[in-house]
Structure formats: structure tokens, C-alpha cells
Coordinates of C-alpha atoms in Angstrom, one line a residue:
Chain A
M1 CA 0.0 0.0 0.0
R2 CA 1.6 3.2 -1.2
A3 CA 0.1 5.5 1.5
R4 CA 1.6 3.3 4.2
A5 CA 5.0 3.1 2.4
A6 CA 5.0 6.9 2.1
L7 CA 4.2 7.4 5.7
E8 CA 6.8 4.9 6.8
H9 CA 9.5 6.5 4.8
V10 CA 8.8 10.1 5.8
V11 CA 8.2 9.4 9.5
A12 CA 11.6 7.6 9.6
A13 CA 13.2 10.8 8.6
L14 CA 11.4 12.9 11.2
V15 CA 12.1 10.8 14.4
E16 CA 15.2 10.1 16.5
H17 CA 14.2 6.5 16.9
P18 CA 13.2 5.1 13.5
A19 CA 13.4 1.5 14.8
D20 CA 10.4 2.3 17.1
V21 CA 8.1 3.4 14.4
A22 CA 5.1 1.1 13.9
I23 CA 2.1 1.5 11.6
E24 CA -1.0 -0.5 11.8
E25 CA -3.7 -0.5 9.1
V26 CA -7.2 -0.5 10.3
E27 CA -10.1 -0.6 7.9
D28 CA -13.2 1.4 8.9
D29 CA -16.4 2.4 7.0
D30 CA -14.8 5.4 5.4
G31 CA -11.5 3.9 4.4
V32 CA -8.2 3.0 5.9
V33 CA -6.8 4.4 9.1
L34 CA -3.0 4.2 9.5
E35 CA -2.4 4.1 13.2
L36 CA 1.1 5.5 13.8
T37 CA 3.1 4.6 16.9
V38 CA 6.5 6.2 17.6
H39 CA 8.9 6.3 20.5
P40 CA 7.4 8.4 23.3
D41 CA 10.2 11.0 22.8
D42 CA 9.2 11.4 19.1
V43 CA 5.5 12.0 19.5
G44 CA 6.0 15.8 19.5
K45 CA 8.1 15.5 16.4
V46 CA 5.5 13.8 14.3
I47 CA 2.8 16.2 15.6
G48 CA 4.9 19.4 15.3
K49 CA 4.1 22.9 16.4
R50 CA 0.4 23.5 16.4
G51 CA 0.0 20.1 14.7
R52 CA 1.6 21.3 11.6
T53 CA 3.7 18.2 10.9
A54 CA 0.7 15.9 11.6
K55 CA -1.3 17.9 9.2
A56 CA 1.4 17.6 6.5
L57 CA 1.6 13.9 7.1
R58 CA -2.1 13.5 6.6
T59 CA -2.1 15.6 3.5
L60 CA 0.7 13.5 2.0
V61 CA -0.9 10.2 3.0
R62 CA -4.2 11.3 1.6
A63 CA -2.6 12.1 -1.8
A64 CA -0.7 8.7 -1.7
G65 CA -4.0 6.9 -0.9
A66 CA -5.8 8.6 -3.8
L67 CA -3.3 6.9 -6.1
D68 CA -4.9 3.6 -5.1
D69 CA -8.4 5.1 -4.9
E70 CA -8.3 4.7 -1.2
D71 CA -9.4 7.2 1.5
V72 CA -6.5 7.0 3.9
T73 CA -6.1 8.9 7.2
V74 CA -3.5 8.9 9.9
E75 CA -4.0 8.6 13.6
I76 CA -1.1 9.3 15.9
I77 CA -1.2 7.0 18.9
D78 CA 0.2 8.6 22.1
Chain B
M1 CA 26.5 8.0 -4.9
A2 CA 23.6 8.3 -7.3
A3 CA 24.6 5.0 -8.8
A4 CA 24.1 3.3 -5.5
R5 CA 20.5 4.1 -5.5
G6 CA 17.9 1.8 -7.0
G7 CA 15.0 2.6 -9.3
G8 CA 17.1 3.9 -12.2
R9 CA 16.9 7.5 -11.3
G10 CA 19.7 9.6 -10.3
G11 CA 20.9 10.2 -13.7
A12 CA 19.3 13.6 -13.8
R13 CA 20.8 14.6 -10.5
G14 CA 23.0 17.4 -11.5
G15 CA 24.9 19.5 -9.1
A16 CA 24.1 22.6 -11.1
R17 CA 25.4 25.5 -9.0
V18 CA 23.6 28.5 -10.2
R19 CA 25.1 31.5 -8.4
G20 CA 22.4 34.0 -7.5
D21 CA 23.4 37.7 -7.4
R22 CA 24.8 38.7 -4.1
G23 CA 22.2 41.3 -3.2
G24 CA 22.9 43.3 -0.1
A25 CA 25.1 41.4 2.2
S26 CA 24.0 43.4 5.2
G27 CA 23.9 41.5 8.5
G28 CA 20.2 42.1 9.2
D29 CA 20.5 43.7 12.5
A30 CA 17.2 45.5 12.5
F31 CA 15.7 42.5 14.0
T32 CA 18.2 42.4 16.9
A33 CA 17.9 46.2 17.3
S34 CA 14.1 46.0 17.6
L35 CA 14.4 43.1 20.1
R36 CA 16.8 45.1 22.1
D37 CA 14.6 48.2 22.2
G38 CA 11.6 46.2 23.1
L39 CA 13.4 44.4 25.9
A40 CA 15.0 47.6 27.2
A41 CA 11.6 49.1 27.6
A42 CA 10.3 45.9 29.2
L43 CA 13.2 45.7 31.6
D44 CA 13.3 49.5 32.1
V45 CA 16.9 49.9 31.3
E46 CA 18.7 51.9 28.6
A47 CA 18.8 50.1 25.3
D48 CA 22.5 50.6 25.0
R49 CA 23.1 48.7 28.2
L50 CA 21.8 45.6 26.5
D51 CA 23.8 43.6 24.0
V52 CA 21.2 41.3 22.5
R53 CA 22.4 38.1 21.0
V54 CA 19.8 35.9 19.6
T55 CA 20.7 32.3 19.3
L56 CA 18.9 29.2 18.1
D57 CA 20.6 26.0 19.2
G58 CA 23.8 28.0 19.7
E59 CA 23.7 29.5 16.2
P60 CA 23.4 33.3 15.9
V61 CA 20.1 34.4 14.5
R62 CA 19.5 37.8 12.9
D63 CA 16.4 37.1 11.1
R64 CA 12.9 37.1 12.6
E65 CA 11.8 34.4 10.1
V66 CA 14.1 32.0 11.9
V67 CA 12.4 32.6 15.2
D68 CA 9.0 32.2 13.6
L69 CA 10.0 28.9 12.0
D70 CA 11.7 27.5 15.1
L71 CA 9.9 28.8 18.0
R72 CA 12.3 28.0 20.8
T73 CA 14.1 30.4 23.1
V74 CA 16.0 33.6 22.7
E75 CA 18.9 34.3 25.0
V76 CA 19.6 37.9 26.0
A77 CA 22.6 38.9 28.0
P78 CA 23.2 42.5 29.3
V79 CA 26.5 44.0 28.0
V80 CA 27.2 45.9 31.2
P81 CA 26.5 43.3 33.9
S82 CA 27.1 44.4 37.5
D83 CA 29.0 41.3 38.0
E84 CA 30.4 38.4 36.1
D85 CA 27.4 36.2 36.0
E86 CA 25.4 36.1 32.8
H87 CA 21.9 36.9 34.0
A88 CA 20.8 35.6 30.7
E89 CA 17.1 36.0 30.5
E90 CA 15.2 33.5 28.6
V91 CA 12.3 34.9 26.7
V92 CA 10.1 32.8 24.5
A93 CA 10.6 34.0 21.0
E94 CA 6.9 34.2 20.3
D95 CA 6.5 36.8 23.1
V96 CA 9.3 38.8 21.8
A97 CA 8.6 38.8 18.1
P98 CA 6.1 41.7 18.3
A99 CA 8.6 43.8 20.2
R100 CA 8.5 47.0 18.3
A101 CA 10.4 50.0 19.3
P102 CA 8.1 51.6 21.9
A103 CA 6.1 54.6 20.9
G104 CA 7.9 57.8 21.3
R105 CA 11.3 56.3 21.1
D106 CA 12.8 57.6 17.9
R107 CA 15.0 54.7 17.1
S108 CA 13.4 53.9 13.9
R109 CA 14.2 50.5 12.8
P110 CA 15.0 50.2 9.2
P111 CA 12.7 47.4 8.1
S112 CA 13.9 46.6 4.7
D113 CA 17.3 45.2 3.6
D114 CA 17.4 42.9 6.6
G115 CA 14.9 42.5 9.4
D116 CA 12.9 39.6 8.4
G117 CA 14.1 40.1 4.9
D118 CA 17.5 38.9 3.9
A119 CA 18.8 35.6 5.2
P120 CA 21.8 35.8 7.5
R121 CA 24.8 34.8 5.4
T122 CA 25.9 32.0 7.7
V123 CA 25.4 29.1 5.4
T124 CA 28.3 27.7 3.3
P125 CA 27.9 26.2 -0.1
E126 CA 29.0 22.9 1.3
E127 CA 26.3 23.0 3.9
L128 CA 23.7 23.8 1.2
D129 CA 25.0 20.9 -0.9
E130 CA 24.9 18.5 2.0
E131 CA 21.3 19.5 2.9
A132 CA 20.1 19.5 -0.7
E133 CA 21.6 16.0 -1.2
A134 CA 19.9 14.8 1.9
A135 CA 16.6 16.3 0.9
A136 CA 16.9 14.7 -2.6
D137 CA 17.5 11.3 -0.9
L138 CA 14.4 11.7 1.2
L139 CA 12.3 12.7 -1.9
E140 CA 13.7 9.9 -4.0
G141 CA 12.7 7.5 -1.3
L142 CA 9.3 9.0 -1.2
L143 CA 8.9 8.6 -5.0
D144 CA 10.0 4.9 -4.6
A145 CA 7.6 4.4 -1.7
M146 CA 4.7 5.9 -3.8
D147 CA 5.9 4.0 -6.9
L148 CA 6.0 7.3 -8.9
P149 CA 8.2 8.2 -11.8
G150 CA 10.4 11.3 -11.7
D151 CA 13.9 12.5 -11.5
L152 CA 15.5 14.9 -9.0
R153 CA 17.4 18.1 -9.9
I154 CA 19.3 20.1 -7.4
H155 CA 20.1 23.8 -7.9
V156 CA 22.2 25.2 -5.2
Q157 CA 21.9 29.0 -5.1
E158 CA 23.4 31.7 -2.9
A159 CA 21.3 31.3 0.3
H160 CA 19.1 28.4 -0.5
A161 CA 18.9 25.3 -2.6
E162 CA 16.1 24.0 -4.7
V163 CA 15.3 20.4 -5.1
E164 CA 13.0 19.8 -8.0
I165 CA 11.1 16.7 -8.8
V166 CA 10.6 16.5 -12.5
G167 CA 8.5 14.2 -14.6
V168 CA 6.3 13.0 -11.7
G169 CA 3.2 14.0 -13.7
E170 CA -0.4 14.6 -13.1
G171 CA 0.1 16.9 -10.2
V172 CA 0.1 14.0 -7.7
L173 CA 2.6 15.7 -5.5
I174 CA 1.2 19.2 -6.0
G175 CA -2.4 18.8 -5.1
R176 CA -5.2 21.3 -5.1
R177 CA -3.7 24.8 -4.9
G178 CA -0.4 23.3 -4.1
Q179 CA -1.3 21.9 -0.8
T180 CA 0.4 18.5 -1.3
L181 CA 3.6 20.3 -2.3
E182 CA 3.3 22.5 0.8
A183 CA 3.0 19.3 2.9
V184 CA 6.0 17.8 1.3
Q185 CA 7.9 21.0 1.8
D186 CA 7.0 21.1 5.5
L187 CA 8.0 17.5 6.0
V188 CA 11.3 17.9 4.2
R189 CA 12.0 21.1 6.1
T190 CA 11.2 19.4 9.4
A191 CA 13.3 16.3 8.6
M192 CA 16.3 18.5 7.5
Q193 CA 16.1 20.6 10.6
R194 CA 16.1 17.6 12.8
R195 CA 19.0 16.1 11.0
F196 CA 21.2 19.1 10.6
E197 CA 20.0 21.0 13.7
R198 CA 19.9 24.2 11.8
R199 CA 17.3 26.1 9.8
S200 CA 16.5 24.4 6.6
R201 CA 17.2 26.1 3.3
V202 CA 15.8 23.7 0.9
L203 CA 13.0 24.6 -1.4
V204 CA 11.1 21.7 -2.9
D205 CA 9.5 22.1 -6.3
V206 CA 7.5 19.7 -8.5
D207 CA 7.5 20.1 -12.2
G208 CA 8.2 23.9 -12.0
Y209 CA 5.0 24.5 -10.0
R210 CA 6.7 26.7 -7.4
A211 CA 8.7 28.5 -10.0
R212 CA 5.5 29.5 -11.7
R213 CA 3.9 30.5 -8.4
M214 CA 7.0 32.6 -7.6
E215 CA 6.6 34.4 -10.9
K216 CA 3.0 35.2 -10.0
L217 CA 4.0 36.3 -6.5
Y218 CA 6.6 38.6 -8.0
E219 CA 4.0 40.0 -10.4
R220 CA 1.6 40.7 -7.6
A221 CA 4.3 42.2 -5.5
D222 CA 5.3 44.5 -8.3
E223 CA 1.7 45.6 -8.7
A224 CA 1.4 46.2 -5.0
I225 CA 4.6 48.2 -4.9
Q226 CA 3.3 50.4 -7.7
E227 CA 0.0 50.8 -5.8
V228 CA 1.8 51.9 -2.6
L229 CA 3.9 54.4 -4.5
D230 CA 0.8 55.7 -6.4
T231 CA -1.6 56.0 -3.5
G232 CA 0.5 55.8 -0.3
E233 CA -1.9 53.1 0.9
P234 CA -0.3 50.0 2.5
Q235 CA -0.8 46.8 0.5
R236 CA -1.0 43.3 1.9
L237 CA 0.0 40.3 -0.1
E238 CA -1.3 36.8 0.2
P239 CA 0.1 34.3 2.7
M240 CA 3.4 32.9 1.7
D241 CA 5.9 30.5 3.2
S242 CA 9.1 31.8 4.7
I243 CA 11.3 31.3 1.6
E244 CA 8.8 33.0 -0.6
R245 CA 8.5 35.9 1.8
R246 CA 12.3 36.3 1.9
L247 CA 12.4 36.5 -1.9
I248 CA 9.6 39.0 -1.9
H249 CA 11.2 41.1 0.8
Q250 CA 14.3 41.2 -1.4
R251 CA 12.2 42.3 -4.3
V252 CA 10.6 45.1 -2.3
A253 CA 14.0 46.1 -0.9
S254 CA 15.3 46.6 -4.5
H255 CA 12.7 49.4 -5.0
E256 CA 13.2 52.9 -3.7
G257 CA 10.5 54.4 -1.5
V258 CA 8.8 51.2 -0.2
V259 CA 9.6 48.8 2.6
S260 CA 8.0 45.5 3.6
R261 CA 7.4 43.6 6.8
S262 CA 5.6 40.4 7.7
H263 CA 2.5 40.1 10.0
G264 CA 0.7 37.1 11.4
R265 CA 1.5 33.6 12.1
E266 CA 2.5 30.8 9.9
P267 CA 0.9 29.6 7.7
A268 CA -1.1 32.7 7.4
R269 CA 1.9 35.1 7.7
R270 CA 1.6 37.8 5.1
I271 CA 3.8 40.6 3.8
E272 CA 2.7 44.2 4.0
I273 CA 4.3 46.8 1.7
V274 CA 4.2 50.4 3.0
L275 CA 5.8 53.7 2.0
D276 CA 9.3 54.1 3.3
E277 CA 8.9 57.0 5.7
D278 CA 12.6 57.8 5.7
D279 CA 12.3 58.9 2.1

């Protein structure tokens, strides 16, 4: 799944602990939710100031999902 | 190193170094001066007793944009301390940013040329190269992850580098009104800042989209400059990101009789062009 691969790749570049990045795909009625778990010290990094990084991740993942005609969102687990 | 990468791209990764013209190498100390004046008023001391040094992760900062981008802390040390200790006051940058010279104090701060305009010239071509290469690697991996075609081109300029994805097609990475490109830009910037622990100077473009936008922004800025000169009325431009704003500030600074400053918060931060009262 391209959306997941895109998220995985970018998040790895944002965090201090790439080995601790985990993504789970959960299907719901509206599409796919990518549940993103990172090292506790990295949660702030993937959210960003005023949620800006999280928003950018969602925008990118939505675009990648659209390539496969899928509605994909990201949920950051903390 | 391009050969080590899979996917058969890399061929187009040129190191084209296009030297921009060296416009106004001024240090940009209006920002520091305005901080000093504001803090002097707040602390009720004479401004000339304060020597304001703004640092971000130990690196000197002379540009308000940097503080806006990286909202951390500003350290201020008095130049005439009563004793040896530093008494460094930590002030959250966000609280300091609007520090204008207090009313009545006639230390007018020249807002063009520097201020939140020009970039501080602290970045070396090698650092730009290094960051551009890293950004290109990140983007190349993203193209691979999304199974998209496209090549990467790097143009290192004077104070920033452009990494352009060409041939990706269909606007996939641009999005409606450029919002996907903005997201990619944000992510690249954040990743580069984490990695190099300094302000990112890489501008991402996709199939010339940003270059076309920049042309439009220049056009509108030129119209606004003319309007200000004709009518004396301040003109506001549309929200832009920090690199676009810097380029527009430089454009305004190249015109006599007008100056520019930025207002508001990212991502709604906008440039206002006003008459230069010193003229």
C-alpha cells in the first residue's frame, strides 16, 4: 500500500528512533486508518508545532492513498 | 552516490550550481535592534546597556523568520552586567517577536534590507550541498515508496537550494492549490532541521509549480509596490511561506520608496508593503 509506504518513509526521517516506528492498518467504514506509533520522545516531532507536521503527514498520505483510490487517514497514537 | 540508488533514477541529479546575485550582504541587525529596544523598555533599562544576542541552538540568529520557524528560546545577555554572571534572560521568542520600538522612542528600525528580509549569510555552499543531497535522498525514497516516476534536480543557489522533482506527472505531489507540495515542503524542512540542527534552506518544487507560483507572486508584489507608490496606501500580499517571503522582501528592498514587513502567524503570515517614511 503506497500510502503506508510513504508514511513509513517520511516518519523515519522525522524521528530520533526510527526503529520504534510502527504502523497498523485499520479498515473502517470510510476507508483506511493508519495508526502510527512512535517512540514516546518522538510523539512531539510527528505532531509538530500547532499540529503542523501531523497535518502535513495527513495531506501527503491522503494524496498517496488517492493513487490507489483509497481514502487513507493517519492517527497518531500517544 | 547516485549510482548506488535503485530505481534507475539519479541520472538527472545534476549539481548545477547557479550563483544568485549577491544582493545586499547586510547583516540584518534591525531584528536584533528591535528586540533590544523592546526588551530595554520591558526591563526599564537603557537600550545601549543591552547587548542582544539571539541564538537558536547555539547558532546566531539575525532574522525574525528563523524565530518564527523555530519557536524556541531567545537568550539575551546584558552587556554591562554588574558582576560576572550572565543573568541571561530566557524569553520565549513568540512573546518577543512583536517587540516593536516603543512609541515615542525615535530609534526607527530600518525594516527593509534585513529584518525579516535577507537571510543571514551564515550558510556555506558545502552545507547547502549537503542539505540538498539529503533532501533529494528523502524525496527519492518518497517517490520509490509511492511508486512514482520522476527525477531529481538540485540547484544550489546563494542562500538556499532548490530540489525539484521533474516528470512525476499529473500533479500528484502538487495537489489542489499546491497543498500537497506544501505538505512535502513542510516534511522535508522538518526532517532536515532535525538532521542538521539548523534552519532548513531547501525549497522543494514539483515540475516547476513553485517557480510558476513565484513568478506570479513577483508579479503581484510589483503591482502592490506600484499601488503603494501611487496611493500611499499599504498593501497586503497573500500568505506565503518563509522562503517565498524572503524572496519578496528582497524584491521590495530593491525598490526605492517602499519597505516591507511580515505580519501574522504561519501559515497565514503575510507581507505588507508600505511607504518608506525615511524617504
